[in-house]
Structure formats: structure tokens, C-alpha cells
Tab-separated table of C-alpha atoms and ligand atoms in Angstrom:
chain	number	residue	atom	x	y	z
T	1	MET	CA	268.915	2.836	119.631
T	2	ALA	CA	268.512	-0.150	121.960
T	3	MET	CA	266.455	-3.049	120.663
T	4	GLN	CA	263.310	-3.803	122.515
T	5	THR	CA	264.123	-6.161	125.390
T	6	SER	CA	262.986	-9.647	124.536
T	7	VAL	CA	264.928	-11.554	127.180
T	8	TYR	CA	264.336	-10.282	130.705
T	9	LEU	CA	266.848	-11.779	133.151
T	10	ASP	CA	266.626	-9.207	135.924
T	11	TYR	CA	263.887	-10.608	138.163
T	12	ASN	CA	265.794	-9.742	141.344
T	13	ALA	CA	265.456	-6.072	140.395
T	14	THR	CA	261.739	-6.446	139.841
T	15	ALA	CA	259.356	-9.041	138.439
T	16	PRO	CA	256.578	-8.190	135.989
T	17	ALA	CA	253.154	-7.984	137.631
T	18	ARG	CA	251.302	-11.262	137.192
T	19	PRO	CA	248.140	-11.079	135.037
T	20	GLY	CA	246.025	-12.204	138.017
T	21	VAL	CA	247.549	-9.388	140.062
T	22	ILE	CA	246.771	-6.780	137.398
T	23	ASP	CA	243.160	-8.013	137.235
T	24	ALA	CA	242.746	-7.905	141.020
T	25	ILE	CA	244.253	-4.411	141.260
T	26	SER	CA	242.138	-2.965	138.475
T	27	GLU	CA	239.001	-4.632	139.781
T	28	THR	CA	239.677	-3.085	143.211
T	29	LEU	CA	240.365	0.357	141.743
T	30	ARG	CA	237.131	0.162	139.743
T	31	LEU	CA	235.143	-0.247	142.953
T	32	GLY	CA	235.570	3.489	143.431
T	33	ALA	CA	235.919	5.214	146.780
T	34	ILE	CA	236.874	2.556	149.304
T	35	ASN	CA	238.731	3.465	152.491
T	36	PRO	CA	239.226	0.634	154.973
T	37	SER	CA	238.902	3.048	157.894
T	38	SER	CA	235.347	4.029	156.869
T	39	VAL	CA	232.578	2.188	158.660
T	40	HIS	CA	230.072	2.277	155.778
T	41	GLY	CA	229.614	-0.462	153.186
T	42	PRO	CA	232.357	0.587	150.762
T	43	GLY	CA	234.728	0.981	153.706
T	44	ARG	CA	233.883	-2.488	154.976
T	45	GLU	CA	234.532	-3.904	151.497
T	46	ALA	CA	237.969	-2.300	151.515
T	47	ARG	CA	238.708	-3.676	154.983
T	48	LYS	CA	237.630	-7.155	153.864
T	49	ARG	CA	240.025	-7.019	150.933
T	50	VAL	CA	242.952	-5.784	153.007
T	51	GLU	CA	242.389	-8.504	155.610
T	52	ARG	CA	242.142	-11.193	152.912
T	53	ALA	CA	245.493	-10.013	151.538
T	54	ARG	CA	246.958	-10.098	155.029
T	55	GLU	CA	245.982	-13.776	155.247
T	56	GLN	CA	247.450	-14.528	151.806
T	57	VAL	CA	250.775	-12.855	152.622
T	58	ALA	CA	250.941	-14.553	156.020
T	59	ALA	CA	250.237	-17.951	154.440
T	60	MET	CA	253.107	-17.550	151.953
T	61	VAL	CA	255.610	-17.346	154.817
T	62	GLY	CA	254.002	-19.548	157.467
T	63	ALA	CA	252.919	-16.655	159.694
T	64	GLU	CA	249.635	-15.575	161.272
T	65	ALA	CA	247.639	-12.784	159.649
T	66	ASP	CA	247.894	-10.559	162.726
T	67	GLN	CA	251.685	-10.695	162.448
T	68	VAL	CA	251.616	-8.835	159.100
T	69	VAL	CA	252.103	-5.042	158.998
T	70	PHE	CA	251.753	-3.580	155.501
T	71	THR	CA	254.205	-0.840	154.511
T	72	GLY	CA	254.960	1.259	151.440
T	73	SER	CA	257.924	-0.893	150.300
T	74	GLY	CA	260.475	-3.450	151.413
T	75	THR	CA	262.777	-0.530	152.145
T	76	GLU	CA	260.219	1.036	154.451
T	77	ALA	CA	259.658	-2.300	156.165
T	78	ASN	CA	263.395	-2.581	156.892
T	79	ASN	CA	263.397	0.993	158.204
T	80	LEU	CA	260.402	0.234	160.430
T	81	VAL	CA	262.122	-2.754	162.022
T	82	ILE	CA	265.413	-0.934	162.535
T	83	THR	CA	263.937	2.268	163.941
T	84	GLY	CA	260.872	0.743	165.577
T	85	SER	CA	262.183	-2.256	167.481
T	86	GLY	CA	263.822	-0.108	170.131
T	87	HIS	CA	267.331	-1.539	169.992
T	88	SER	CA	270.197	0.879	170.413
T	89	ARG	CA	272.696	-1.785	169.317
T	90	MET	CA	272.557	-3.536	165.955
T	91	LEU	CA	274.656	-6.180	164.271
T	92	VAL	CA	274.086	-6.347	160.524
T	93	SER	CA	275.737	-8.590	157.985
T	94	ALA	CA	278.179	-6.979	155.572
T	95	VAL	CA	276.153	-8.146	152.562
T	96	GLU	CA	272.787	-6.634	153.516
T	97	HIS	CA	270.843	-4.568	151.024
T	98	ALA	CA	271.371	-0.813	151.499
T	99	ALA	CA	267.845	-0.627	152.949
T	100	VAL	CA	269.211	-2.449	156.006
T	101	LEU	CA	272.915	-1.605	155.992
T	102	ARG	CA	272.617	2.126	155.445
T	103	THR	CA	269.614	2.474	157.727
T	104	ALA	CA	271.273	0.598	160.583
T	105	LEU	CA	274.572	2.455	160.206
T	106	THR	CA	272.712	5.770	160.175
T	107	LYS	CA	269.968	5.217	162.757
T	108	ALA	CA	271.277	2.778	165.345
T	109	ALA	CA	273.230	4.387	168.180
T	110	ASP	CA	275.710	1.537	167.942
T	111	CYS	CA	276.026	-0.616	164.813
T	112	ASP	CA	278.628	-3.208	163.952
T	113	VAL	CA	278.981	-5.134	160.728
T	114	ILE	CA	279.175	-8.938	160.855
T	115	PRO	CA	281.729	-10.135	158.283
T	116	VAL	CA	281.023	-12.850	155.723
T	117	LEU	CA	283.290	-15.683	154.616
T	118	SER	CA	284.738	-15.798	151.109
T	119	ASP	CA	281.677	-17.709	149.850
T	120	GLY	CA	279.368	-14.925	151.034
T	121	VAL	CA	277.946	-16.820	154.014
T	122	VAL	CA	277.822	-14.878	157.275
T	123	ASP	CA	280.696	-15.610	159.672
T	124	LEU	CA	278.852	-17.287	162.561
T	125	ALA	CA	281.934	-17.429	164.775
T	126	ALA	CA	282.337	-13.664	164.415
T	127	LEU	CA	278.649	-13.169	165.263
T	128	GLU	CA	279.069	-15.289	168.381
T	129	THR	CA	282.089	-13.242	169.508
T	130	MET	CA	280.393	-9.924	168.806
T	131	LEU	CA	277.403	-10.939	170.911
T	132	ALA	CA	279.512	-12.398	173.714
T	133	ASP	CA	281.633	-9.229	173.942
T	134	ASP	CA	278.737	-6.885	174.770
T	135	ASP	CA	275.538	-7.563	176.687
T	136	THR	CA	273.617	-4.506	175.418
T	137	PRO	CA	270.184	-5.651	174.082
T	138	THR	CA	270.884	-6.209	170.410
T	139	LEU	CA	269.005	-6.671	167.147
T	140	VAL	CA	270.810	-8.936	164.672
T	141	SER	CA	269.874	-8.459	161.002
T	142	VAL	CA	270.903	-11.123	158.488
T	143	MET	CA	269.136	-11.447	155.152
T	144	ALA	CA	267.568	-14.737	154.065
T	145	ALA	CA	268.977	-14.500	150.524
T	146	ASN	CA	271.326	-12.038	148.896
T	147	ASN	CA	270.031	-10.000	145.971
T	148	GLU	CA	273.348	-9.973	144.055
T	149	THR	CA	274.726	-13.490	144.547
T	150	GLY	CA	271.645	-15.419	145.673
T	151	VAL	CA	273.550	-16.777	148.701
T	152	LEU	CA	271.215	-18.215	151.345
T	153	GLN	CA	272.165	-17.419	154.920
T	154	PRO	CA	271.988	-19.985	157.745
T	155	ILE	CA	269.115	-18.258	159.544
T	156	ALA	CA	268.541	-21.174	161.954
T	157	ASP	CA	272.146	-20.872	163.177
T	158	VAL	CA	271.902	-17.094	163.407
T	159	VAL	CA	268.754	-17.440	165.533
T	160	ARG	CA	270.340	-20.088	167.771
T	161	ILE	CA	273.390	-17.919	168.459
T	162	ALA	CA	271.352	-14.741	168.907
T	163	ARG	CA	268.925	-16.401	171.336
T	164	ALA	CA	271.790	-17.753	173.421
T	165	HIS	CA	272.823	-14.128	173.982
T	166	GLY	CA	269.303	-12.721	174.410
T	167	ALA	CA	269.376	-10.887	171.058
T	168	LYS	CA	266.464	-10.471	168.657
T	169	VAL	CA	266.675	-11.368	164.959
T	170	HIS	CA	265.445	-9.657	161.808
T	171	THR	CA	265.740	-11.253	158.388
T	172	ASP	CA	265.229	-9.392	155.114
T	173	ALA	CA	263.454	-12.059	153.061
T	174	VAL	CA	262.627	-9.788	150.113
T	175	GLN	CA	264.592	-11.970	147.682
T	176	ALA	CA	263.836	-15.306	149.326
T	177	ALA	CA	260.040	-15.046	149.401
T	178	GLY	CA	258.367	-17.037	146.664
T	179	LYS	CA	261.714	-18.550	145.598
T	180	ILE	CA	262.405	-20.862	148.532
T	181	GLU	CA	260.096	-22.197	151.208
T	182	ILE	CA	259.831	-19.836	154.153
T	183	ASP	CA	258.384	-20.743	157.531
T	184	PHE	CA	258.309	-17.697	159.790
T	185	ALA	CA	257.182	-19.752	162.800
T	186	ALA	CA	259.810	-22.473	162.349
T	187	TRP	CA	262.586	-20.006	161.517
T	188	ASP	CA	261.765	-18.412	164.878
T	189	VAL	CA	262.907	-14.930	163.843
T	190	ASP	CA	261.354	-11.862	165.475
T	191	PHE	CA	260.979	-9.778	162.309
T	192	MET	CA	260.940	-10.480	158.586
T	193	THR	CA	260.740	-8.113	155.607
T	194	LEU	CA	258.848	-8.776	152.363
T	195	SER	CA	258.257	-6.786	149.173
T	196	ALA	CA	255.412	-7.323	146.686
T	197	HIS	CA	257.185	-6.442	143.448
T	198	LYS	CA	259.784	-9.195	143.676
T	199	ILE	CA	257.044	-11.838	143.481
T	200	GLY	CA	254.946	-10.390	140.671
T	201	GLY	CA	252.958	-7.970	142.810
T	202	PRO	CA	252.951	-4.177	142.475
T	203	GLN	CA	255.844	-1.900	143.346
T	204	GLY	CA	255.447	0.296	146.414
T	205	VAL	CA	254.005	-2.328	148.770
T	206	GLY	CA	255.902	-4.253	151.429
T	207	ALA	CA	255.373	-5.843	154.807
T	208	VAL	CA	256.983	-6.475	158.142
T	209	ILE	CA	256.124	-9.829	159.644
T	210	CYS	CA	256.596	-9.533	163.394
T	211	ARG	CA	256.451	-12.167	166.091
T	212	SER	CA	254.269	-9.765	168.087
T	213	ARG	CA	253.087	-6.274	167.276
T	214	GLU	CA	254.134	-5.292	170.785
T	215	LEU	CA	257.763	-5.528	169.633
T	216	LEU	CA	257.383	-2.559	167.259
T	217	ARG	CA	256.828	1.186	167.545
T	218	PRO	CA	255.628	3.157	164.479
T	219	MET	CA	257.998	5.149	162.313
T	220	VAL	CA	255.269	7.017	160.392
T	221	LEU	CA	252.885	8.791	162.756
T	222	GLY	CA	249.349	9.963	162.111
T	223	GLY	CA	246.178	7.878	162.027
T	224	GLY	CA	245.814	4.474	163.623
T	225	GLN	CA	246.114	2.317	160.485
T	226	GLU	CA	247.892	-1.041	160.661
T	227	ASN	CA	247.100	-1.225	164.375
T	228	GLY	CA	248.901	2.019	164.972
T	229	LEU	CA	252.131	0.750	163.410
T	230	ARG	CA	251.989	2.500	160.033
T	231	ALA	CA	249.866	5.613	159.697
T	232	GLY	CA	248.402	6.592	156.330
T	233	THR	CA	245.409	5.370	154.349
T	234	GLU	CA	246.221	1.908	153.126
T	235	ASN	CA	247.148	1.324	149.471
T	236	VAL	CA	244.148	-0.983	149.147
T	237	ALA	CA	244.617	-1.966	145.506
T	238	GLY	CA	248.350	-2.498	145.974
T	239	ILE	CA	247.808	-4.598	149.081
T	240	VAL	CA	245.194	-6.683	147.243
T	241	GLY	CA	247.760	-7.192	144.463
T	242	PHE	CA	250.374	-8.235	147.018
T	243	GLY	CA	247.960	-10.803	148.444
T	244	VAL	CA	247.198	-12.325	145.046
T	245	ALA	CA	250.899	-12.385	144.124
T	246	ALA	CA	251.722	-14.096	147.427
T	247	GLU	CA	249.098	-16.774	146.877
T	248	MET	CA	250.279	-17.444	143.318
T	249	ALA	CA	253.974	-17.414	144.212
T	250	ALA	CA	253.399	-19.827	147.101
T	251	ALA	CA	251.429	-22.225	144.903
T	252	GLU	CA	254.196	-22.321	142.261
T	253	GLN	CA	257.246	-22.071	144.502
T	254	ALA	CA	258.336	-25.717	144.682
T	255	ASP	CA	257.978	-26.409	140.927
T	256	GLU	CA	259.466	-23.082	139.912
T	257	ALA	CA	262.493	-23.619	142.164
T	258	LEU	CA	263.302	-26.865	140.354
T	259	ARG	CA	262.647	-25.463	136.891
T	260	LEU	CA	264.685	-22.299	137.406
T	261	ALA	CA	267.594	-24.090	139.093
T	262	ALA	CA	267.810	-26.440	136.084
T	263	LEU	CA	267.856	-23.468	133.677
T	264	ARG	CA	270.388	-21.557	135.787
T	265	ASP	CA	272.678	-24.558	136.268
T	266	GLY	CA	272.502	-25.409	132.559
T	267	MET	CA	273.535	-21.843	131.721
T	268	GLU	CA	276.477	-21.898	134.130
T	269	THR	CA	277.650	-25.285	132.823
T	270	ALA	CA	277.427	-24.169	129.185
T	271	LEU	CA	279.422	-20.999	129.849
T	272	LYS	CA	282.072	-22.732	131.962
T	273	ALA	CA	282.628	-25.296	129.215
T	274	GLU	CA	283.573	-22.523	126.766
T	275	ALA	CA	285.112	-20.038	129.175
T	276	PRO	CA	286.910	-21.862	131.963
T	277	HIS	CA	288.264	-18.562	133.405
T	278	LEU	CA	284.794	-17.375	134.263
T	279	LYS	CA	283.845	-17.303	137.918
T	280	VAL	CA	280.387	-18.140	139.226
T	281	VAL	CA	280.378	-16.158	142.445
T	282	SER	CA	279.451	-18.273	145.494
T	283	ASP	CA	278.827	-21.432	143.479
T	284	GLY	CA	280.017	-23.440	146.474
T	285	ALA	CA	277.417	-21.928	148.819
T	286	PRO	CA	273.683	-22.628	149.021
T	287	ARG	CA	272.018	-20.213	146.601
T	288	LEU	CA	268.590	-19.130	145.422
T	289	PRO	CA	267.547	-21.285	142.466
T	290	ASN	CA	267.101	-18.300	140.135
T	291	THR	CA	270.270	-16.252	140.645
T	292	SER	CA	273.730	-16.341	139.088
T	293	CYS	CA	276.505	-13.811	139.521
T	294	LEU	CA	279.054	-14.292	136.731
T	295	THR	CA	282.349	-12.626	135.989
T	296	MET	CA	283.484	-12.120	132.388
T	297	PRO	CA	287.244	-11.892	132.674
T	298	GLY	CA	288.589	-8.693	131.143
T	299	VAL	CA	285.219	-7.044	130.426
T	300	ARG	CA	283.710	-4.438	132.747
T	301	ASN	CA	280.139	-5.028	133.848
T	302	ASP	CA	278.841	-1.687	132.549
T	303	THR	CA	280.165	-2.628	129.091
T	304	GLN	CA	278.476	-6.020	129.393
T	305	VAL	CA	275.143	-4.618	130.509
T	306	MET	CA	275.125	-2.216	127.532
T	307	ALA	CA	276.128	-4.924	125.048
T	308	PHE	CA	273.440	-7.288	126.349
T	309	ASP	CA	270.919	-4.454	126.235
T	310	LEU	CA	271.728	-3.875	122.560
T	311	ALA	CA	271.095	-7.576	122.013
T	312	GLY	CA	267.683	-7.208	123.693
T	313	ILE	CA	268.760	-8.887	126.947
T	314	ALA	CA	268.183	-7.226	130.335
T	315	VAL	CA	270.640	-8.140	133.112
T	316	SER	CA	272.162	-6.031	135.818
T	317	ALA	CA	275.538	-5.080	137.207
T	318	GLY	CA	275.238	-5.849	140.888
T	319	SER	CA	272.252	-4.412	142.686
T	320	ALA	CA	269.822	-2.430	140.563
T	321	CYS	CA	268.423	-0.690	143.602
T	322	SER	CA	270.709	2.312	143.516
T	323	ALA	CA	268.905	4.259	140.800
T	324	GLY	CA	270.860	2.932	137.848
T	325	LYS	CA	274.264	3.715	139.313
T	326	VAL	CA	276.953	1.124	138.777
T	327	GLU	CA	279.104	1.310	141.873
T	328	PRO	CA	281.593	-1.223	143.203
T	329	SER	CA	279.568	-3.929	144.922
T	330	HIS	CA	279.873	-3.880	148.712
T	331	VAL	CA	278.703	-7.510	148.628
T	332	LEU	CA	281.575	-8.744	146.479
T	333	ASP	CA	283.985	-6.517	148.393
T	334	ALA	CA	282.877	-8.076	151.698
T	335	MET	CA	283.654	-11.501	150.222
T	336	GLY	CA	287.213	-10.402	149.511
T	337	ILE	CA	286.803	-10.275	145.722
T	338	ALA	CA	289.296	-7.759	144.331
T	339	ASP	CA	287.870	-4.658	142.624
T	340	ASP	CA	289.309	-5.521	139.203
T	341	GLU	CA	287.451	-8.839	139.260
T	342	ALA	CA	284.322	-7.460	140.952
T	343	VAL	CA	283.832	-4.899	138.173
T	344	THR	CA	283.443	-7.752	135.688
T	345	ALA	CA	280.527	-9.368	137.582
T	346	VAL	CA	277.000	-9.323	136.212
T	347	ARG	CA	273.871	-10.647	137.897
T	348	ILE	CA	271.484	-12.860	135.969
T	349	SER	CA	268.191	-13.510	137.719
T	350	LEU	CA	265.453	-15.714	136.320
T	351	GLY	CA	261.736	-15.840	136.969
T	352	GLU	CA	258.338	-16.972	135.849
T	353	GLY	CA	258.753	-15.950	132.217
T	354	SER	CA	262.259	-17.383	131.782
T	355	THR	CA	262.601	-20.164	129.208
T	356	ASP	CA	265.238	-22.349	127.551
T	357	THR	CA	265.177	-20.006	124.583
T	358	HIS	CA	266.021	-17.031	126.800
T	359	ILE	CA	268.909	-18.866	128.405
T	360	ASN	CA	270.248	-19.980	125.019
T	361	SER	CA	270.096	-16.394	123.732
T	362	PHE	CA	271.949	-15.183	126.794
T	363	VAL	CA	274.647	-17.876	126.501
T	364	ARG	CA	275.160	-17.011	122.815
T	365	ALA	CA	275.364	-13.287	123.528
T	366	TRP	CA	277.722	-13.853	126.473
T	367	LEU	CA	280.121	-16.009	124.419
T	368	GLU	CA	279.990	-13.629	121.471
T	369	LEU	CA	280.915	-10.681	123.711
T	370	TRP	CA	283.572	-12.628	125.537
T	371	ASN	CA	285.186	-13.779	122.306
T	372	ARG	CA	285.110	-10.238	120.966
T	373	LYS	CA	286.272	-8.382	124.064
T	374	GLY	CA	287.539	-10.640	126.776
T	375	ASN	CA	288.809	-13.962	125.558
T	376	SER	CA	291.713	-12.651	123.440
T	377	ARG	CA	292.933	-10.429	126.289
T	378	THR	CA	292.561	-13.145	128.901
T	379	VAL	CA	294.450	-15.661	126.797
T	380	ALA	CA	297.178	-13.149	125.912
T	381	ALA	CA	297.615	-12.150	129.581
C	1	LIG	N1	265.904	-5.926	150.445
C	1	LIG	C1	266.421	-6.609	149.420
C	1	LIG	C2	267.254	-7.823	149.688
C	1	LIG	C3	266.180	-6.199	148.103
C	1	LIG	O1	266.727	-6.880	147.089
C	1	LIG	C4	265.400	-5.054	147.888
C	1	LIG	C5	265.175	-4.550	146.515
C	1	LIG	O2	265.907	-4.876	145.615
C	1	LIG	C6	264.866	-4.391	148.998
C	1	LIG	C7	265.133	-4.851	150.257
C	1	LIG	C8	264.022	-3.162	148.834
C	1	LIG	O3	262.686	-3.482	148.506
C	1	LIG	P1	261.773	-2.366	147.818
C	1	LIG	O4	262.215	-2.259	146.402
C	1	LIG	O5	260.365	-2.899	147.948
C	1	LIG	O6	261.958	-1.112	148.588
């Protein structure tokens, strides 16, 4: 039987709800029947709380409150942008999360994939050519930060190129929010996606930030909630939790980025010193401070994840968003990493609760496994 997990290094999959978030959610639920569409007192209290959260989420990303549309998840927010922005042509980067890639490939009448370079950064020259070749109104979708490798994309360059060709830009900032500074206004994108549970808020709450609500049409029809852009009674408690998480994450972001980068870099240095064959995927590219994608030569990632789990350490093989399935990573594939190397890559992602002790435990467990299963084979090969 697996030991209880004592070292959680899978924050990109989901972060534990912050204590302040849990308090705010339960306090809101305890208020009883509160529907923000009701005009009576309890309804007005609900509305007040939803609008406060809208301000908190907007403030985290340098947007205005009326640019925030709450949704039922980051996935739904991506779907809303892709189906609701009225573009028949889409260009999406090859390393997008499935919530963008699959949706665009399925729903857009015409969708092309923008390649990435070997370091995982989007190929800007290819984007330029793809836009120049076709003057159909286009939506370009390039994520702010990759969930598997942590690679940060050059959004300012993407916007500059897209604007020069009259295209609109969406960025999935689900992994970037709370980890790096985000300025929606300065980034000048048209749409941005956020998700509460990656920043210590509840699961099942997300948001689209849109330059103007006029740019979107609803995907879910019914009542007039969210200014007609997302029908359905609001998840008031969840939205309140998102707001509190956003405020806390924004307040800690700068200090946490430094602290987590030091822990992450220390871990990578310690492992490389003992295992020079190891590859830190995209270590030459700008990355999120909390993310490391590491290969263990000769040892499959499903074997690693199970061995770490037995040692009480939670990490993940690639993206954890596909219901526990370990499939070859389309992200590593797009970077030209061969399958036999890609299947040895594990993602370590740190967060608020990560400490020196956790990192030391992980380094010890990694080296122990590598010496037992990988090192001898690698050296003999
Ligand atoms: N986009 C990215 C980059 C993600 O990493 C994830 C989740 O892992 C999502 C979107 C989906 O967000 P949600 O889990 O809220 O649907």
C-alpha cells in the first residue's frame, strides 16, 4: 500500500486550497440561500461578494473588473474564447494544453498549429509566415507558460506580430497566474484564461479576461448571468474563493517566485552533479520559477511516478490533466524530443508548501531510484 504523501511536488496539477480560501468559502456557504440574480437582501449580498471577487481576480492580472467573465473551469474558459470569439481561423501553438489544442482543432473551421523550437519556445518566424500567407481574420492562441516544462512564451512578440496582420490574441495564463507578474493591459492581448485551483482556490472555477465583452458570444445559453456571456447561477462560494486566492497569490507572487526558483535550481544542480546524463528540459529557455521537467535516463516515467509515490512523494508524468493516463507528451514531441527519451521525463512543480526538506527528500529518492534502475544501465550502454 502506498505511503501517505508527505512531499507534494505536483502544484501544476492542482494546488491545495489556501486556509483563507477555505474560510471564505465556508463562510459564504453558511450564509444560506444567496443567489446573485435575486433582488432581495440575500441576493444583493451574493452579488456584492461576486463583484468583490471580480475585482480581486482583475487586480491579480492588471485588468479591469468588467473584463472578467467567470466560468466553470479554465477548460471552459478556453472553450468560451475559442467558440465565442467568432473566428473561423485559428493558429494555436503546438504545446498548448488540450483544453486549447483539442478544442481549436475540433471547433475551428480552419486551425493550424504553430511549431515550437527545440527549447519549447514558439517559432515566431513560422507564426509570421502563417499570418502573412492568409488574410482570413484569425485568432492566435499561445499560452503564457507551459504546464509540463514551465516554458514562458514571448507574448509581447506574439502580440506584435499578430497585430501587424490584424489578428487577435488569446493567452492561456492558467499556469502563469500567481507565479509570474501578469499585466493584461500591458500585454495587450484580447483574451486571457485563468483557473482558480492552480493558485490555491477551489477547483471548478475559472475566468476569461477579455479586452471587451463585445468580443465574445456565449457558449452556454440560458439566463443572463455574467452579462449574458455564461448562463447558469453563479458558483458564488467558488467565485469568492477564487477572489481570495487571487488576492493572496498576488500579494506573495514576487517573494514566492524567488524562493521557489532557488529551491528548484538547487534541486536541478544537486541532481546534475550526481547524474550528468540527466536532462532538464528547456533549461535554456525562460521558465516558470516553480517547474522542472527532468529525464531519468533509462527509467520510464510511469515507473518513476510509482516509485516516488511509494516513497510518499507526489510528482507527475507530463500533464496530469488527462485523467491519470500517461500518454506520450505532445509537448515534448513538438520540441523534437525522441519518444524513448520523452518517456523518461517527470514533472516536478513546487508551490506554497514546498520546503528545503521536501526538495532534499526528492533528490534522495531520485538518486536512489536512478542508482537502482537507471545508472547501471546508462553506464553500461
Ligand atoms: N490550461 C492549462 C495550461 C492547464 O495547465 C490547465 C490544467 O492543468 C488548464 C488549462 C485547465 O484548467 P482547469 O483544470 O481549470 O479546467
